[in-house]
Short mmCIF file of C-alpha atoms in Angstrom, two decimals:
data_model
loop_
_atom_site.label_atom_id
_atom_site.label_comp_id
_atom_site.label_asym_id
_atom_site.label_seq_id
_atom_site.Cartn_x
_atom_site.Cartn_y
_atom_site.Cartn_z
CA UNK A 6 136.33 275.08 -33.69
CA UNK A 7 136.70 271.55 -35.46
CA UNK A 8 134.92 269.83 -32.26
CA UNK A 9 131.88 272.42 -32.15
CA UNK A 10 131.14 271.64 -36.04
CA UNK A 11 131.20 267.90 -35.23
CA UNK A 12 128.81 268.47 -32.03
CA UNK A 13 126.46 270.70 -34.23
CA UNK A 14 126.71 267.76 -37.02
CA UNK A 15 125.65 265.20 -34.45
CA UNK A 16 122.74 267.31 -33.03
CA UNK A 17 121.46 268.00 -36.67
CA UNK A 18 121.05 264.02 -37.34
CA UNK A 19 119.51 263.26 -34.34
CA UNK A 20 116.96 266.03 -34.66
CA UNK A 21 116.33 264.90 -38.50
CA UNK A 22 115.98 260.86 -36.97
CA UNK A 23 113.32 262.12 -34.62
CA UNK A 24 111.48 264.43 -37.11
CA UNK A 25 111.34 261.34 -39.50
CA UNK A 26 109.87 258.99 -36.95
CA UNK A 27 107.63 261.53 -35.84
CA UNK A 28 105.82 261.83 -39.62
CA UNK A 29 102.58 259.70 -40.10
CA UNK A 30 102.77 256.75 -42.50
CA UNK A 31 101.53 257.90 -45.80
CA UNK A 32 100.13 254.52 -47.00
CA UNK A 33 97.89 252.70 -44.58
CA UNK A 34 98.31 248.79 -44.01
CA UNK A 35 96.29 246.69 -46.48
CA UNK A 36 96.10 242.91 -47.10
CA UNK A 37 96.36 241.12 -50.42
CA UNK A 38 93.66 238.97 -51.22
CA UNK A 39 91.57 237.28 -54.02
CA UNK A 40 87.77 237.72 -54.28
CA UNK A 41 85.01 235.55 -55.44
CA UNK A 42 81.59 236.42 -56.39
CA UNK A 43 78.52 235.96 -53.72
CA UNK A 44 75.74 233.83 -55.68
CA UNK A 45 72.77 232.29 -55.05
CA UNK A 46 72.20 228.59 -55.35
CA UNK A 47 71.31 225.29 -53.68
CA UNK A 48 73.07 222.02 -52.86
CA UNK A 49 71.88 218.73 -52.35
CA UNK A 50 70.40 218.30 -48.84
CA UNK A 51 71.73 214.60 -47.76
CA UNK A 52 71.79 212.17 -44.91
CA UNK A 53 74.42 209.74 -43.68
CA UNK A 54 73.50 206.52 -42.45
CA UNK A 55 75.44 203.48 -41.87
CA UNK A 56 74.31 199.57 -41.90
CA UNK A 57 74.99 196.08 -43.39
CA UNK A 58 73.98 194.25 -46.45
CA UNK A 59 70.94 191.98 -46.01
CA UNK A 60 68.76 189.67 -47.96
CA UNK A 61 65.14 191.06 -47.42
CA UNK A 62 62.14 188.29 -46.90
CA UNK A 63 61.15 189.15 -50.74
CA UNK A 64 64.82 187.82 -51.61
CA UNK A 65 64.94 184.73 -49.58
CA UNK A 66 63.90 181.29 -49.70
CA UNK A 67 64.01 178.55 -47.00
CA UNK A 68 64.48 175.15 -48.58
CA UNK A 69 62.60 172.56 -46.35
CA UNK A 70 62.35 168.77 -46.10
CA UNK A 71 59.11 167.54 -48.12
CA UNK A 72 58.91 164.40 -45.88
CA UNK A 73 60.51 162.70 -42.92
CA UNK A 74 63.80 161.83 -44.90
CA UNK A 75 67.55 161.23 -44.08
CA UNK A 76 69.98 163.82 -45.40
CA UNK A 77 72.37 162.37 -47.65
CA UNK A 78 75.18 164.00 -49.62
CA UNK A 79 75.42 167.96 -49.03
CA UNK A 80 76.65 169.65 -52.11
CA UNK A 81 77.11 173.44 -50.71
CA UNK A 82 78.60 175.01 -47.77
CA UNK A 83 77.45 178.51 -46.18
CA UNK A 84 78.50 181.78 -48.40
CA UNK A 85 78.66 179.41 -51.43
CA UNK A 86 77.00 180.90 -54.61
CA UNK A 87 75.46 178.53 -57.12
CA UNK A 88 73.73 178.64 -59.97
CA UNK A 89 70.10 178.01 -61.16
CA UNK A 90 69.54 174.23 -61.30
CA UNK A 91 72.82 173.34 -59.18
CA UNK A 92 72.40 170.51 -56.68
CA UNK A 93 72.16 171.32 -53.18
CA UNK A 94 71.90 168.42 -50.91
CA UNK A 95 70.46 164.55 -51.34
CA UNK A 96 67.64 163.35 -49.49
CA UNK A 97 67.05 159.82 -48.65
CA UNK A 98 63.66 158.30 -47.36
CA UNK A 99 63.66 157.23 -43.82
CA UNK A 100 62.10 153.62 -43.05
CA UNK A 101 58.76 155.37 -41.87
CA UNK A 102 58.38 157.42 -45.34
CA UNK A 103 59.56 154.44 -47.24
CA UNK A 104 57.03 152.36 -45.73
CA UNK A 105 54.25 155.09 -46.48
CA UNK A 106 55.07 154.88 -49.94
CA UNK A 107 54.84 151.15 -50.13
CA UNK A 108 51.44 151.15 -48.57
CA UNK A 109 50.59 153.79 -50.85
CA UNK A 110 51.34 151.84 -53.96
CA UNK A 111 49.64 148.97 -52.66
CA UNK A 112 46.24 150.70 -51.65
CA UNK A 113 46.58 152.24 -55.37
CA UNK A 114 47.04 148.56 -56.90
CA UNK A 115 43.94 147.25 -54.91
CA UNK A 116 41.75 150.34 -55.54
CA UNK A 117 42.39 150.10 -59.48
CA UNK A 118 41.49 146.07 -59.21
CA UNK A 119 38.34 147.00 -57.26
CA UNK A 120 37.51 149.54 -59.89
CA UNK A 121 37.99 147.12 -62.80
CA UNK A 122 35.92 144.46 -61.10
CA UNK A 123 33.08 146.80 -60.39
CA UNK A 124 32.98 147.89 -63.87
CA UNK A 125 32.76 144.25 -65.40
CA UNK A 126 29.72 143.58 -62.64
CA UNK A 127 28.05 146.66 -63.70
CA UNK A 128 27.86 145.89 -67.26
CA UNK A 129 26.77 142.55 -66.17
CA UNK A 130 23.83 144.37 -64.28
CA UNK A 131 25.40 142.96 -61.09
CA UNK A 132 26.62 146.53 -59.68
CA UNK A 133 24.96 149.85 -59.50
CA UNK A 134 26.50 153.01 -61.26
CA UNK A 135 26.83 154.23 -57.94
CA UNK A 136 29.26 151.23 -56.64
CA UNK A 137 31.16 151.94 -60.05
CA UNK A 138 31.39 155.56 -59.30
CA UNK A 139 32.63 155.03 -55.73
CA UNK A 140 35.01 152.68 -56.72
CA UNK A 141 36.69 154.69 -59.52
CA UNK A 142 37.02 157.49 -57.01
CA UNK A 143 38.81 155.46 -54.26
CA UNK A 144 41.09 154.69 -56.93
CA UNK A 145 41.72 158.39 -57.94
CA UNK A 146 42.29 158.85 -54.08
CA UNK A 147 44.84 156.21 -54.07
CA UNK A 148 46.69 157.57 -57.15
CA UNK A 149 46.54 161.12 -55.70
CA UNK A 150 48.02 159.99 -52.49
CA UNK A 151 51.11 158.02 -54.24
CA UNK A 152 51.62 161.28 -56.38
CA UNK A 153 51.89 163.60 -53.48
CA UNK A 154 54.34 161.16 -51.49
CA UNK A 155 56.48 160.63 -54.87
CA UNK A 156 56.42 164.44 -55.11
CA UNK A 157 57.61 164.81 -51.36
CA UNK A 158 60.60 162.63 -52.33
CA UNK A 159 59.17 159.34 -50.56
CA UNK A 160 59.60 157.20 -54.01
CA UNK A 161 63.41 157.10 -53.42
CA UNK A 162 66.64 159.26 -53.15
CA UNK A 163 66.19 162.87 -54.56
CA UNK A 164 68.54 165.70 -55.14
CA UNK A 165 67.31 169.03 -54.20
CA UNK A 166 68.49 171.70 -56.76
CA UNK A 167 68.63 175.76 -56.62
CA UNK A 168 65.10 177.35 -57.80
CA UNK A 169 67.08 180.24 -59.00
CA UNK A 170 71.07 181.74 -58.82
CA UNK A 171 71.73 181.96 -55.14
CA UNK A 172 73.69 182.80 -52.39
CA UNK A 173 73.43 179.92 -49.50
CA UNK A 174 72.79 181.84 -46.22
CA UNK A 175 72.62 179.26 -43.76
CA UNK A 176 72.86 175.45 -43.80
CA UNK A 177 71.06 174.05 -41.00
CA UNK A 178 71.68 170.32 -41.54
CA UNK A 179 74.46 167.62 -42.43
CA UNK A 180 74.84 164.36 -43.65
CA UNK A 181 73.18 161.84 -41.86
CA UNK A 182 70.63 164.16 -40.31
CA UNK A 183 67.03 162.71 -39.68
CA UNK A 184 64.67 165.25 -40.87
CA UNK A 185 61.02 165.55 -40.23
CA UNK A 186 58.74 166.78 -42.69
CA UNK A 187 58.87 170.64 -43.01
CA UNK A 188 61.99 170.98 -41.23
CA UNK A 189 64.41 173.80 -42.44
CA UNK A 190 67.44 172.61 -44.36
CA UNK A 191 68.98 175.62 -45.79
CA UNK A 192 68.22 179.44 -46.67
CA UNK A 193 68.94 180.81 -49.85
CA UNK A 194 68.92 184.40 -51.16
CA UNK A 195 68.85 185.97 -54.55
CA UNK A 196 71.96 188.30 -55.41
CA UNK A 197 69.51 190.83 -57.47
CA UNK A 198 67.60 191.28 -54.42
CA UNK A 199 69.93 192.41 -51.50
CA UNK A 200 69.67 195.63 -49.56
CA UNK A 201 71.53 197.72 -47.68
CA UNK A 202 69.67 198.19 -44.39
CA UNK A 203 70.83 201.48 -42.11
CA UNK A 204 69.30 203.74 -39.21
CA UNK A 205 68.51 207.35 -39.60
CA UNK A 206 67.09 209.24 -36.55
CA UNK A 207 63.48 209.86 -35.92
CA UNK A 208 63.86 213.44 -36.85
CA UNK A 209 65.55 212.72 -40.16
CA UNK A 210 63.21 209.77 -41.11
CA UNK A 211 60.20 212.16 -41.77
CA UNK A 212 62.32 213.61 -44.59
CA UNK A 213 63.28 210.05 -46.51
CA UNK A 214 60.85 208.78 -49.02
CA UNK A 215 60.51 205.93 -51.26
CA UNK A 216 62.52 206.46 -54.50
CA UNK A 217 64.96 209.04 -53.07
CA UNK A 218 68.41 208.61 -54.50
CA UNK A 219 71.26 207.45 -52.64
CA UNK A 220 75.21 206.79 -53.09
CA UNK A 221 76.69 203.81 -51.51
CA UNK A 222 79.97 203.60 -50.06
CA UNK A 223 81.49 199.99 -48.69
CA UNK A 224 85.43 200.55 -48.84
CA UNK A 225 87.42 203.26 -49.03
CA UNK A 226 88.74 204.54 -52.25
CA UNK A 227 86.37 202.44 -54.22
CA UNK A 228 83.61 204.18 -56.35
CA UNK A 229 80.45 204.96 -54.80
CA UNK A 230 77.29 202.61 -56.00
CA UNK A 231 74.18 204.34 -57.31
CA UNK A 232 71.21 202.97 -55.71
CA UNK A 233 67.90 204.29 -54.35
CA UNK A 234 65.28 204.02 -51.06
CA UNK A 235 63.29 201.00 -51.30
CA UNK A 236 61.38 201.57 -47.85
CA UNK A 237 61.46 203.65 -45.05
CA UNK A 238 59.96 201.90 -41.54
CA UNK A 239 57.79 203.67 -39.37
CA UNK A 240 58.55 202.34 -36.05
CA UNK A 241 61.87 202.99 -34.08
CA UNK A 242 64.03 199.69 -33.80
CA UNK A 243 64.34 199.43 -29.97
CA UNK A 244 68.15 197.87 -30.25
CA UNK A 245 69.47 201.09 -31.98
CA UNK A 246 66.73 203.84 -31.15
CA UNK A 247 66.97 204.67 -34.87
CA UNK A 248 64.26 204.00 -37.77
CA UNK A 249 65.10 201.46 -40.23
CA UNK A 250 65.62 202.29 -43.97
CA UNK A 251 66.20 199.56 -46.58
CA UNK A 252 68.10 200.86 -49.75
CA UNK A 253 67.94 198.68 -53.22
CA UNK A 254 71.46 197.55 -54.31
CA UNK A 255 72.35 196.89 -57.89
CA UNK A 256 73.19 192.89 -58.37
CA UNK A 257 76.55 191.76 -57.81
CA UNK A 258 78.26 194.94 -56.13
CA UNK A 259 78.06 193.91 -52.39
CA UNK A 260 77.97 190.86 -50.34
CA UNK A 261 75.41 190.01 -47.42
CA UNK A 262 76.90 190.91 -44.20
CA UNK A 263 78.97 193.61 -45.49
CA UNK A 264 79.10 197.02 -43.74
CA UNK A 265 78.54 200.21 -45.86
CA UNK A 266 77.54 204.01 -45.74
CA UNK A 267 74.99 205.40 -47.56
CA UNK A 268 74.54 209.25 -48.27
CA UNK A 269 70.59 209.76 -49.27
CA UNK A 270 69.56 212.82 -51.04
CA UNK A 271 66.37 214.08 -49.47
CA UNK A 272 65.92 217.63 -51.09
CA UNK A 273 67.88 220.68 -51.90
CA UNK A 274 69.04 223.48 -49.42
CA UNK A 275 68.87 226.88 -50.99
CA UNK A 276 71.05 230.04 -49.78
CA UNK A 277 74.16 231.35 -51.01
CA UNK A 278 76.81 228.66 -52.28
CA UNK A 279 80.47 229.83 -50.97
CA UNK A 280 83.79 227.80 -51.15
CA UNK A 281 84.70 226.23 -47.99
CA UNK A 282 87.80 228.42 -47.94
CA UNK A 283 85.42 231.64 -47.49
CA UNK A 284 84.29 230.28 -44.47
CA UNK A 285 85.89 231.50 -41.03
CA UNK A 286 85.04 230.83 -37.23
CA UNK A 287 85.69 233.69 -34.65
CA UNK A 288 87.01 232.95 -31.12
CA UNK A 289 83.26 232.19 -30.03
CA UNK A 290 82.41 229.46 -32.62
CA UNK A 291 80.58 231.65 -34.77
CA UNK A 292 80.91 231.23 -38.39
CA UNK A 293 81.52 234.29 -40.45
CA UNK A 294 82.84 235.63 -44.06
CA UNK A 295 84.65 238.56 -45.18
CA UNK A 296 82.99 240.66 -48.07
CA UNK A 297 84.73 243.46 -49.91
CA UNK A 298 82.88 246.54 -49.62
CA UNK A 299 84.77 249.03 -52.03
CA UNK A 300 88.03 247.37 -51.32
CA UNK A 301 87.47 247.74 -47.59
CA UNK A 302 86.98 244.13 -45.54
CA UNK A 303 83.58 243.66 -43.98
CA UNK A 304 82.69 240.96 -41.71
CA UNK A 305 79.51 239.30 -41.73
CA UNK A 306 78.22 236.61 -39.22
CA UNK A 307 76.67 233.85 -41.14
CA UNK A 308 74.29 230.61 -40.91
CA UNK A 309 75.89 227.24 -42.40
CA UNK A 310 72.80 225.35 -43.44
CA UNK A 311 74.30 222.92 -45.99
CA UNK A 312 77.55 221.33 -46.77
CA UNK A 313 78.47 219.00 -50.03
CA UNK A 314 82.18 218.59 -50.83
CA UNK A 315 84.13 221.80 -50.61
CA UNK A 316 80.98 223.84 -51.03
CA UNK A 317 78.85 225.28 -48.29
CA UNK A 318 75.53 227.00 -48.06
CA UNK A 319 75.40 230.09 -45.68
CA UNK A 320 72.67 232.35 -44.78
CA UNK A 321 72.92 235.95 -43.32
CA UNK A 322 70.72 239.05 -42.92
CA UNK A 323 73.58 241.27 -43.35
CA UNK A 324 75.05 239.43 -46.43
CA UNK A 325 74.87 241.69 -49.45
CA UNK A 326 75.02 239.91 -52.82
CA UNK A 327 76.70 243.02 -54.48
CA UNK A 328 79.70 242.58 -52.61
CA UNK A 329 82.28 239.76 -53.31
CA UNK A 330 83.74 237.50 -50.85
CA UNK A 331 87.28 237.31 -49.78
CA UNK A 332 88.41 233.87 -50.49
CA UNK A 333 92.25 233.94 -50.02
CA UNK A 334 93.96 236.16 -47.41
CA UNK A 335 91.02 236.43 -45.32
CA UNK A 336 92.65 235.48 -42.00
CA UNK A 337 93.02 237.99 -39.41
CA UNK A 338 91.20 240.79 -41.37
CA UNK A 339 89.36 243.26 -39.28
CA UNK A 340 86.62 245.35 -40.42
CA UNK A 341 87.84 248.46 -42.32
CA UNK A 342 90.84 247.10 -43.42
CA UNK A 343 91.89 248.00 -46.67
CA UNK A 344 92.30 245.22 -49.41
CA UNK A 345 94.40 245.05 -52.57
CA UNK A 346 93.46 242.52 -55.23
CA UNK A 347 96.21 239.65 -56.06
CA UNK A 348 97.02 239.32 -59.51
CA UNK A 349 95.25 236.31 -61.37
CA UNK A 350 97.01 232.98 -60.57
CA UNK A 351 98.99 234.41 -57.58
CA UNK A 352 98.60 233.06 -53.93
CA UNK A 353 97.14 236.04 -51.59
CA UNK A 354 99.35 236.69 -48.51
CA UNK A 355 98.75 239.02 -45.72
CA UNK A 356 100.95 242.11 -45.69
#
């Protein structure tokens, strides 16, 4: 009798377990999420370009030998920054220039003597007014020739000085060099006139206009430098295949030859502005978002048309502005899944 009772109890327990397992789950699965409104807006449309800091022709000046002279002391080196009026180098007239200056002085002395004698003779009616005028013109010409030679440094050693606060870009001479008239000696650049020369693709070039705002970054961790587009070229550089763009820089921020990146703002991109965390990508590489429709998940494929920082601009024909986006907990959500709203300040987790 006891064995029969035990056997009946085992059968009852097994049947009860089977009955419980066969019962449908009364609470369907759901996902704990946080939501954010879907809002219309815009982000800046920007282009990223790379280049180097340069001195454009308008900010450069070539210092040339005013006459055939010998280079004496050189006071600067390439890369030096000098104040306005600072000595650059000394020039000493070479023998030919010195001889030309001596001849000009002699010619002026003779011309002035002739003009004085002709003036006396004209007063005595021994020379005509025309002869006096010719003698006076010869003296004026001789004086002008001597002044020109002196201005070119032929009168003696001369120190060339910086015409403005400048950076020495290139030094083309050395002490003892025989420089002919017009020979380049050194190249200067104005620090206040430096530009960042970058390149953009031909398709992007049509979007860039003079005056567009830009943000320049030279070193990681350093604050960006506000700047603006100075000039956009209309030809393609054959060396790079890009269209050159010059960006005006504030003074004393970057150095010639320094590499930098420029973010150029060329307009605004309109659409729905969403946090980057709300954007997902399916197995085929297509972007999508999840919207909450009556606390049920609804996947919507979208196009990403703009990006700035941690925000994106998206567009999609099936987007519904009245349904919020799932911001956290949106991974592995399928269409129609139930959603549970996380408490404010908590982290949503998939359940």
